PDB file of N, CA and C in Angstrom:
ATOM      1  N   MET O 463       0.845  -1.181   0.000  1.00 65.00           N
ATOM      2  CA  MET O 463       0.000   0.000   0.000  1.00 65.00           C
ATOM      3  C   MET O 463       0.889   1.243   0.000  1.00 65.00           C
ATOM      4  N   SER O 464       0.581   2.189  -0.878  1.00 85.00           N
ATOM      5  CA  SER O 464       1.370   3.413  -0.976  1.00 85.00           C
ATOM      6  C   SER O 464       0.949   4.412   0.100  1.00 85.00           C
ATOM      7  N   ARG O 465       1.740   5.435   0.220  1.00 94.00           N
ATOM      8  CA  ARG O 465       1.424   6.496   1.182  1.00 94.00           C
ATOM      9  C   ARG O 465       0.088   7.157   0.828  1.00 94.00           C
ATOM     10  N   THR O 466      -0.149   7.353  -0.458  1.00 95.00           N
ATOM     11  CA  THR O 466      -1.417   7.944  -0.892  1.00 95.00           C
ATOM     12  C   THR O 466      -2.580   7.033  -0.531  1.00 95.00           C
ATOM     13  N   ASP O 467      -2.412   5.722  -0.730  1.00 95.00           N
ATOM     14  CA  ASP O 467      -3.449   4.756  -0.330  1.00 95.00           C
ATOM     15  C   ASP O 467      -3.794   4.934   1.146  1.00 95.00           C
ATOM     16  N   ASP O 468      -2.752   4.994   1.954  1.00 96.00           N
ATOM     17  CA  ASP O 468      -2.955   5.133   3.401  1.00 96.00           C
ATOM     18  C   ASP O 468      -3.685   6.428   3.744  1.00 96.00           C
ATOM     19  N   GLN O 469      -3.314   7.514   3.074  1.00 97.00           N
ATOM     20  CA  GLN O 469      -3.932   8.806   3.361  1.00 97.00           C
ATOM     21  C   GLN O 469      -5.388   8.843   2.910  1.00 97.00           C
ATOM     22  N   VAL O 470      -5.680   8.256   1.752  1.00 97.00           N
ATOM     23  CA  VAL O 470      -7.068   8.200   1.278  1.00 97.00           C
ATOM     24  C   VAL O 470      -7.897   7.354   2.235  1.00 97.00           C
ATOM     25  N   LYS O 471      -7.357   6.238   2.657  1.00 97.00           N
ATOM     26  CA  LYS O 471      -8.055   5.379   3.620  1.00 97.00           C
ATOM     27  C   LYS O 471      -8.333   6.152   4.908  1.00 97.00           C
ATOM     28  N   GLN O 472      -7.345   6.897   5.377  1.00 97.00           N
ATOM     29  CA  GLN O 472      -7.512   7.701   6.589  1.00 97.00           C
ATOM     30  C   GLN O 472      -8.613   8.749   6.406  1.00 97.00           C
ATOM     31  N   LEU O 473      -8.660   9.399   5.247  1.00 97.00           N
ATOM     32  CA  LEU O 473      -9.713  10.383   4.976  1.00 97.00           C
ATOM     33  C   LEU O 473     -11.089   9.729   4.994  1.00 97.00           C
ATOM     34  N   LEU O 474     -11.201   8.556   4.377  1.00 98.00           N
ATOM     35  CA  LEU O 474     -12.486   7.852   4.343  1.00 98.00           C
ATOM     36  C   LEU O 474     -12.939   7.458   5.746  1.00 98.00           C
ATOM     37  N   VAL O 475     -12.005   7.048   6.574  1.00 98.00           N
ATOM     38  CA  VAL O 475     -12.336   6.649   7.949  1.00 98.00           C
ATOM     39  C   VAL O 475     -12.715   7.872   8.780  1.00 98.00           C
ATOM     40  N   GLU O 476     -11.855   8.884   8.765  1.00 97.00           N
ATOM     41  CA  GLU O 476     -12.046  10.043   9.643  1.00 97.00           C
ATOM     42  C   GLU O 476     -13.162  10.981   9.190  1.00 97.00           C
ATOM     43  N   GLN O 477     -13.275  11.218   7.899  1.00 95.00           N
ATOM     44  CA  GLN O 477     -14.244  12.197   7.407  1.00 95.00           C
ATOM     45  C   GLN O 477     -15.616  11.608   7.098  1.00 95.00           C
ATOM     46  N   PHE O 478     -15.647  10.309   6.768  1.00 96.00           N
ATOM     47  CA  PHE O 478     -16.903   9.712   6.314  1.00 96.00           C
ATOM     48  C   PHE O 478     -17.340   8.513   7.142  1.00 96.00           C
ATOM     49  N   GLY O 479     -16.559   8.179   8.162  1.00 96.00           N
ATOM     50  CA  GLY O 479     -16.945   7.100   9.063  1.00 96.00           C
ATOM     51  C   GLY O 479     -16.950   5.713   8.444  1.00 96.00           C
ATOM     52  N   VAL O 480     -16.193   5.528   7.371  1.00 97.00           N
ATOM     53  CA  VAL O 480     -16.117   4.214   6.733  1.00 97.00           C
ATOM     54  C   VAL O 480     -15.212   3.324   7.582  1.00 97.00           C
ATOM     55  N   PRO O 481     -15.678   2.142   7.963  1.00 97.00           N
ATOM     56  CA  PRO O 481     -14.817   1.232   8.728  1.00 97.00           C
ATOM     57  C   PRO O 481     -13.575   0.850   7.914  1.00 97.00           C
ATOM     58  N   ALA O 482     -12.418   0.964   8.521  1.00 96.00           N
ATOM     59  CA  ALA O 482     -11.152   0.718   7.825  1.00 96.00           C
ATOM     60  C   ALA O 482     -11.100  -0.652   7.171  1.00 96.00           C
ATOM     61  N   GLU O 483     -11.686  -1.649   7.817  1.00 97.00           N
ATOM     62  CA  GLU O 483     -11.624  -3.013   7.278  1.00 97.00           C
ATOM     63  C   GLU O 483     -12.456  -3.183   6.001  1.00 97.00           C
ATOM     64  N   ARG O 484     -13.331  -2.237   5.699  1.00 96.00           N
ATOM     65  CA  ARG O 484     -14.145  -2.307   4.475  1.00 96.00           C
ATOM     66  C   ARG O 484     -13.449  -1.680   3.274  1.00 96.00           C
ATOM     67  N   ILE O 485     -12.360  -0.967   3.505  1.00 97.00           N
ATOM     68  CA  ILE O 485     -11.713  -0.220   2.431  1.00 97.00           C
ATOM     69  C   ILE O 485     -10.646  -1.078   1.756  1.00 97.00           C
ATOM     70  N   ALA O 486     -10.844  -1.304   0.463  1.00 97.00           N
ATOM     71  CA  ALA O 486      -9.881  -2.045  -0.358  1.00 97.00           C
ATOM     72  C   ALA O 486      -9.771  -1.343  -1.705  1.00 97.00           C
ATOM     73  N   ALA O 487      -8.655  -1.515  -2.370  1.00 96.00           N
ATOM     74  CA  ALA O 487      -8.411  -0.834  -3.645  1.00 96.00           C
ATOM     75  C   ALA O 487      -9.476  -1.143  -4.687  1.00 96.00           C
ATOM     76  N   ASP O 488     -10.014  -2.357  -4.653  1.00 97.00           N
ATOM     77  CA  ASP O 488     -11.009  -2.743  -5.655  1.00 97.00           C
ATOM     78  C   ASP O 488     -12.447  -2.492  -5.209  1.00 97.00           C
ATOM     79  N   GLN O 489     -12.606  -1.806  -4.092  1.00 96.00           N
ATOM     80  CA  GLN O 489     -13.924  -1.515  -3.532  1.00 96.00           C
ATOM     81  C   GLN O 489     -14.516  -0.281  -4.211  1.00 96.00           C
ATOM     82  N   ALA O 490     -15.731  -0.401  -4.747  1.00 96.00           N
ATOM     83  CA  ALA O 490     -16.406   0.751  -5.353  1.00 96.00           C
ATOM     84  C   ALA O 490     -16.795   1.745  -4.263  1.00 96.00           C
ATOM     85  N   LEU O 491     -16.686   3.018  -4.570  1.00 95.00           N
ATOM     86  CA  LEU O 491     -17.008   4.055  -3.590  1.00 95.00           C
ATOM     87  C   LEU O 491     -18.456   3.952  -3.130  1.00 95.00           C
ATOM     88  N   GLN O 492     -19.370   3.605  -4.027  1.00 94.00           N
ATOM     89  CA  GLN O 492     -20.774   3.499  -3.624  1.00 94.00           C
ATOM     90  C   GLN O 492     -20.978   2.338  -2.658  1.00 94.00           C
ATOM     91  N   GLU O 493     -20.145   1.310  -2.740  1.00 95.00           N
ATOM     92  CA  GLU O 493     -20.237   0.186  -1.804  1.00 95.00           C
ATOM     93  C   GLU O 493     -19.779   0.579  -0.402  1.00 95.00           C
ATOM     94  N   LEU O 494     -19.132   1.732  -0.303  1.00 96.00           N
ATOM     95  CA  LEU O 494     -18.724   2.272   0.995  1.00 96.00           C
ATOM     96  C   LEU O 494     -19.754   3.277   1.501  1.00 96.00           C
ATOM     97  N   SER O 495     -20.927   3.260   0.887  1.00 93.00           N
ATOM     98  CA  SER O 495     -22.051   4.139   1.244  1.00 93.00           C
ATOM     99  C   SER O 495     -21.782   5.603   0.943  1.00 93.00           C
ATOM    100  N   LEU O 496     -20.966   5.870  -0.071  1.00 93.00           N
ATOM    101  CA  LEU O 496     -20.736   7.246  -0.494  1.00 93.00           C
ATOM    102  C   LEU O 496     -21.659   7.548  -1.667  1.00 93.00           C
ATOM    103  N   ASP O 497     -22.491   8.567  -1.510  1.00 92.00           N
ATOM    104  CA  ASP O 497     -23.354   8.996  -2.605  1.00 92.00           C
ATOM    105  C   ASP O 497     -22.673  10.144  -3.350  1.00 92.00           C
ATOM    106  N   SER O 498     -23.351  10.706  -4.326  1.00 89.00           N
ATOM    107  CA  SER O 498     -22.735  11.754  -5.141  1.00 89.00           C
ATOM    108  C   SER O 498     -22.395  12.999  -4.324  1.00 89.00           C
ATOM    109  N   LEU O 499     -23.194  13.324  -3.333  1.00 93.00           N
ATOM    110  CA  LEU O 499     -22.896  14.473  -2.475  1.00 93.00           C
ATOM    111  C   LEU O 499     -21.647  14.205  -1.636  1.00 93.00           C
ATOM    112  N   ALA O 500     -21.557  13.020  -1.061  1.00 94.00           N
ATOM    113  CA  ALA O 500     -20.374  12.651  -0.275  1.00 94.00           C
ATOM    114  C   ALA O 500     -19.133  12.632  -1.160  1.00 94.00           C
ATOM    115  N   LEU O 501     -19.309  12.224  -2.405  1.00 93.00           N
ATOM    116  CA  LEU O 501     -18.185  12.189  -3.333  1.00 93.00           C
ATOM    117  C   LEU O 501     -17.656  13.594  -3.607  1.00 93.00           C
ATOM    118  N   GLU O 502     -18.542  14.556  -3.739  1.00 92.00           N
ATOM    119  CA  GLU O 502     -18.106  15.945  -3.925  1.00 92.00           C
ATOM    120  C   GLU O 502     -17.391  16.457  -2.681  1.00 92.00           C
ATOM    121  N   GLU O 503     -17.892  16.079  -1.521  1.00 94.00           N
ATOM    122  CA  GLU O 503     -17.220  16.458  -0.277  1.00 94.00           C
ATOM    123  C   GLU O 503     -15.842  15.799  -0.204  1.00 94.00           C
ATOM    124  N   LEU O 504     -15.757  14.534  -0.614  1.00 94.00           N
ATOM    125  CA  LEU O 504     -14.473  13.830  -0.637  1.00 94.00           C
ATOM    126  C   LEU O 504     -13.502  14.521  -1.582  1.00 94.00           C
ATOM    127  N   ARG O 505     -14.000  14.970  -2.720  1.00 93.00           N
ATOM    128  CA  ARG O 505     -13.157  15.701  -3.677  1.00 93.00           C
ATOM    129  C   ARG O 505     -12.569  16.947  -3.005  1.00 93.00           C
ATOM    130  N   THR O 506     -13.399  17.699  -2.308  1.00 94.00           N
ATOM    131  CA  THR O 506     -12.949  18.915  -1.635  1.00 94.00           C
ATOM    132  C   THR O 506     -11.940  18.604  -0.539  1.00 94.00           C
ATOM    133  N   VAL O 507     -12.234  17.595   0.263  1.00 96.00           N
ATOM    134  CA  VAL O 507     -11.330  17.196   1.348  1.00 96.00           C
ATOM    135  C   VAL O 507      -9.983  16.754   0.773  1.00 96.00           C
ATOM    136  N   ALA O 508     -10.015  15.966  -0.301  1.00 95.00           N
ATOM    137  CA  ALA O 508      -8.776  15.487  -0.928  1.00 95.00           C
ATOM    138  C   ALA O 508      -7.977  16.648  -1.518  1.00 95.00           C
ATOM    139  N   GLU O 509      -8.666  17.599  -2.144  1.00 95.00           N
ATOM    140  CA  GLU O 509      -7.971  18.766  -2.704  1.00 95.00           C
ATOM    141  C   GLU O 509      -7.235  19.526  -1.612  1.00 95.00           C
ATOM    142  N   GLU O 510      -7.888  19.722  -0.488  1.00 96.00           N
ATOM    143  CA  GLU O 510      -7.263  20.443   0.619  1.00 96.00           C
ATOM    144  C   GLU O 510      -6.123  19.632   1.232  1.00 96.00           C
ATOM    145  N   HIS O 511      -6.351  18.354   1.445  1.00 96.00           N
ATOM    146  CA  HIS O 511      -5.351  17.502   2.093  1.00 96.00           C
ATOM    147  C   HIS O 511      -4.084  17.368   1.248  1.00 96.00           C
ATOM    148  N   PHE O 512      -4.251  17.153  -0.051  1.00 96.00           N
ATOM    149  CA  PHE O 512      -3.106  16.914  -0.931  1.00 96.00           C
ATOM    150  C   PHE O 512      -2.635  18.178  -1.654  1.00 96.00           C
ATOM    151  N   ASP O 513      -3.319  19.315  -1.444  1.00 94.00           N
ATOM    152  CA  ASP O 513      -3.005  20.584  -2.103  1.00 94.00           C
ATOM    153  C   ASP O 513      -2.972  20.412  -3.626  1.00 94.00           C
ATOM    154  N   ILE O 514      -4.095  19.903  -4.147  1.00 94.00           N
ATOM    155  CA  ILE O 514      -4.223  19.638  -5.580  1.00 94.00           C
ATOM    156  C   ILE O 514      -5.554  20.187  -6.080  1.00 94.00           C
ATOM    157  N   ASP O 515      -5.717  20.164  -7.403  1.00 91.00           N
ATOM    158  CA  ASP O 515      -6.970  20.574  -8.033  1.00 91.00           C
ATOM    159  C   ASP O 515      -7.553  19.367  -8.757  1.00 91.00           C
ATOM    160  N   LEU O 516      -8.727  18.943  -8.338  1.00 89.00           N
ATOM    161  CA  LEU O 516      -9.391  17.796  -8.960  1.00 89.00           C
ATOM    162  C   LEU O 516     -10.595  18.218  -9.788  1.00 89.00           C
ATOM    163  N   GLU O 517     -10.684  19.507 -10.123  1.00 79.00           N
ATOM    164  CA  GLU O 517     -11.838  20.019 -10.860  1.00 79.00           C
ATOM    165  C   GLU O 517     -12.080  19.276 -12.165  1.00 79.00           C
ATOM    166  N   THR O 518     -11.020  18.945 -12.875  1.00 72.00           N
ATOM    167  CA  THR O 518     -11.194  18.296 -14.172  1.00 72.00           C
ATOM    168  C   THR O 518     -11.252  16.771 -14.066  1.00 72.00           C
ATOM    169  N   ALA O 519     -10.991  16.249 -12.887  1.00 75.00           N
ATOM    170  CA  ALA O 519     -11.000  14.794 -12.702  1.00 75.00           C
ATOM    171  C   ALA O 519     -12.433  14.272 -12.678  1.00 75.00           C
ATOM    172  N   VAL O 520     -12.636  13.185 -13.374  1.00 78.00           N
ATOM    173  CA  VAL O 520     -13.948  12.549 -13.394  1.00 78.00           C
ATOM    174  C   VAL O 520     -13.906  11.383 -12.413  1.00 78.00           C
ATOM    175  N   ILE O 521     -14.599  11.555 -11.306  1.00 86.00           N
ATOM    176  CA  ILE O 521     -14.663  10.522 -10.277  1.00 86.00           C
ATOM    177  C   ILE O 521     -16.135  10.262 -10.009  1.00 86.00           C
ATOM    178  N   GLY O 522     -16.547   9.024 -10.176  1.00 88.00           N
ATOM    179  CA  GLY O 522     -17.941   8.660  -9.949  1.00 88.00           C
ATOM    180  C   GLY O 522     -18.077   7.664  -8.822  1.00 88.00           C
ATOM    181  N   ILE O 523     -19.298   7.508  -8.344  1.00 82.00           N
ATOM    182  CA  ILE O 523     -19.525   6.605  -7.217  1.00 82.00           C
ATOM    183  C   ILE O 523     -19.269   5.152  -7.583  1.00 82.00           C
ATOM    184  N   ARG O 524     -19.244   4.845  -8.870  1.00 90.00           N
ATOM    185  CA  ARG O 524     -18.948   3.466  -9.288  1.00 90.00           C
ATOM    186  C   ARG O 524     -17.446   3.215  -9.400  1.00 90.00           C
ATOM    187  N   ASP O 525     -16.655   4.290  -9.336  1.00 93.00           N
ATOM    188  CA  ASP O 525     -15.199   4.131  -9.359  1.00 93.00           C
ATOM    189  C   ASP O 525     -14.735   3.471  -8.069  1.00 93.00           C
ATOM    190  N   THR O 526     -13.567   2.879  -8.134  1.00 96.00           N
ATOM    191  CA  THR O 526     -13.022   2.185  -6.966  1.00 96.00           C
ATOM    192  C   THR O 526     -12.113   3.107  -6.158  1.00 96.00           C
ATOM    193  N   VAL O 527     -11.800   2.658  -4.963  1.00 97.00           N
ATOM    194  CA  VAL O 527     -10.849   3.381  -4.120  1.00 97.00           C
ATOM    195  C   VAL O 527      -9.512   3.477  -4.854  1.00 97.00           C
ATOM    196  N   GLY O 528      -9.099   2.396  -5.501  1.00 96.00           N
ATOM    197  CA  GLY O 528      -7.843   2.395  -6.253  1.00 96.00           C
ATOM    198  C   GLY O 528      -7.837   3.412  -7.381  1.00 96.00           C
ATOM    199  N   ALA O 529      -8.963   3.557  -8.074  1.00 95.00           N
ATOM    200  CA  ALA O 529      -9.068   4.555  -9.143  1.00 95.00           C
ATOM    201  C   ALA O 529      -8.952   5.963  -8.571  1.00 95.00           C
ATOM    202  N   LEU O 530      -9.573   6.187  -7.426  1.00 95.00           N
ATOM    203  CA  LEU O 530      -9.477   7.492  -6.763  1.00 95.00           C
ATOM    204  C   LEU O 530      -8.032   7.789  -6.387  1.00 95.00           C
ATOM    205  N   VAL O 531      -7.346   6.807  -5.833  1.00 96.00           N
ATOM    206  CA  VAL O 531      -5.937   6.978  -5.465  1.00 96.00           C
ATOM    207  C   VAL O 531      -5.114   7.335  -6.704  1.00 96.00           C
ATOM    208  N   SER O 532      -5.355   6.670  -7.818  1.00 95.00           N
ATOM    209  CA  SER O 532      -4.626   6.957  -9.063  1.00 95.00           C
ATOM    210  C   SER O 532      -4.868   8.384  -9.541  1.00 95.00           C
ATOM    211  N   VAL O 533      -6.118   8.827  -9.471  1.00 94.00           N
ATOM    212  CA  VAL O 533      -6.453  10.200  -9.872  1.00 94.00           C
ATOM    213  C   VAL O 533      -5.711  11.196  -8.984  1.00 94.00           C
ATOM    214  N   ILE O 534      -5.693  10.938  -7.687  1.00 95.00           N
ATOM    215  CA  ILE O 534      -5.005  11.831  -6.747  1.00 95.00           C
ATOM    216  C   ILE O 534      -3.506  11.828  -7.016  1.00 95.00           C
ATOM    217  N   GLU O 535      -2.913  10.651  -7.201  1.00 95.00           N
ATOM    218  CA  GLU O 535      -1.476  10.576  -7.476  1.00 95.00           C
ATOM    219  C   GLU O 535      -1.122  11.314  -8.761  1.00 95.00           C
ATOM    220  N   ASP O 536      -1.939  11.188  -9.800  1.00 92.00           N
ATOM    221  CA  ASP O 536      -1.704  11.922 -11.048  1.00 92.00           C
ATOM    222  C   ASP O 536      -1.784  13.426 -10.820  1.00 92.00           C
ATOM    223  N   ALA O 537      -2.762  13.861 -10.037  1.00 92.00           N
ATOM    224  CA  ALA O 537      -2.920  15.292  -9.756  1.00 92.00           C
ATOM    225  C   ALA O 537      -1.742  15.824  -8.948  1.00 92.00           C
ATOM    226  N   VAL O 538      -1.240  15.026  -8.009  1.00 92.00           N
ATOM    227  CA  VAL O 538      -0.070  15.435  -7.219  1.00 92.00           C
ATOM    228  C   VAL O 538       1.136  15.599  -8.140  1.00 92.00           C
ATOM    229  N   ILE O 539       1.340  14.642  -9.033  1.00 91.00           N
ATOM    230  CA  ILE O 539       2.461  14.721  -9.979  1.00 91.00           C
ATOM    231  C   ILE O 539       2.316  15.952 -10.864  1.00 91.00           C
ATOM    232  N   ASN O 540       1.117  16.177 -11.390  1.00 85.00           N
ATOM    233  CA  ASN O 540       0.889  17.333 -12.266  1.00 85.00           C
ATOM    234  C   ASN O 540       1.083  18.653 -11.538  1.00 85.00           C
ATOM    235  N   SER O 541       0.666  18.724 -10.271  1.00 80.00           N
ATOM    236  CA  SER O 541       0.838  19.982  -9.537  1.00 80.00           C
ATOM    237  C   SER O 541       2.303  20.207  -9.191  1.00 80.00           C
ATOM    238  N   THR O 542       3.051  19.127  -8.980  1.00 76.00           N
ATOM    239  CA  THR O 542       4.484  19.243  -8.710  1.00 76.00           C
ATOM    240  C   THR O 542       5.213  19.720  -9.961  1.00 76.00           C
ATOM    241  N   VAL O 543       4.852  19.163 -11.100  1.00 68.00           N
ATOM    242  CA  VAL O 543       5.457  19.557 -12.374  1.00 68.00           C
ATOM    243  C   VAL O 543       5.130  21.014 -12.681  1.00 68.00           C
ATOM    244  N   ALA O 544       3.910  21.428 -12.354  1.00 62.00           N
ATOM    245  CA  ALA O 544       3.478  22.804 -12.619  1.00 62.00           C
ATOM    246  C   ALA O 544       4.065  23.790 -11.613  1.00 62.00           C
ATOM    247  N   GLY O 545       4.757  23.277 -10.602  1.00 61.00           N
ATOM    248  CA  GLY O 545       5.386  24.150  -9.624  1.00 61.00           C
ATOM    249  C   GLY O 545       4.468  24.676  -8.565  1.00 61.00           C
ATOM    250  N   ARG O 546       3.410  23.969  -8.324  1.00 56.00           N
ATOM    251  CA  ARG O 546       2.433  24.382  -7.325  1.00 56.00           C
ATOM    252  C   ARG O 546       2.907  24.146  -5.935  1.00 56.00           C
TER     253      ARG O 546
END
């Protein structure tokens, strides 16, 4: 598990009350009881936590935790390259 995986898992546990044992990379976000409103809140929390912009990222409730981690890691790389 990468550092980003751990941080996303921590956000899901602390901000959304998802039991840690339910979180796996192949787990769909909707299976963690996250609806579209919670997903937007997660986007905002992740942007603040990782100091990134996810405005253009397409993240849906059917996406997995692993897909979310990949989107965040890509955004971190892009913001580092952009000098953010």
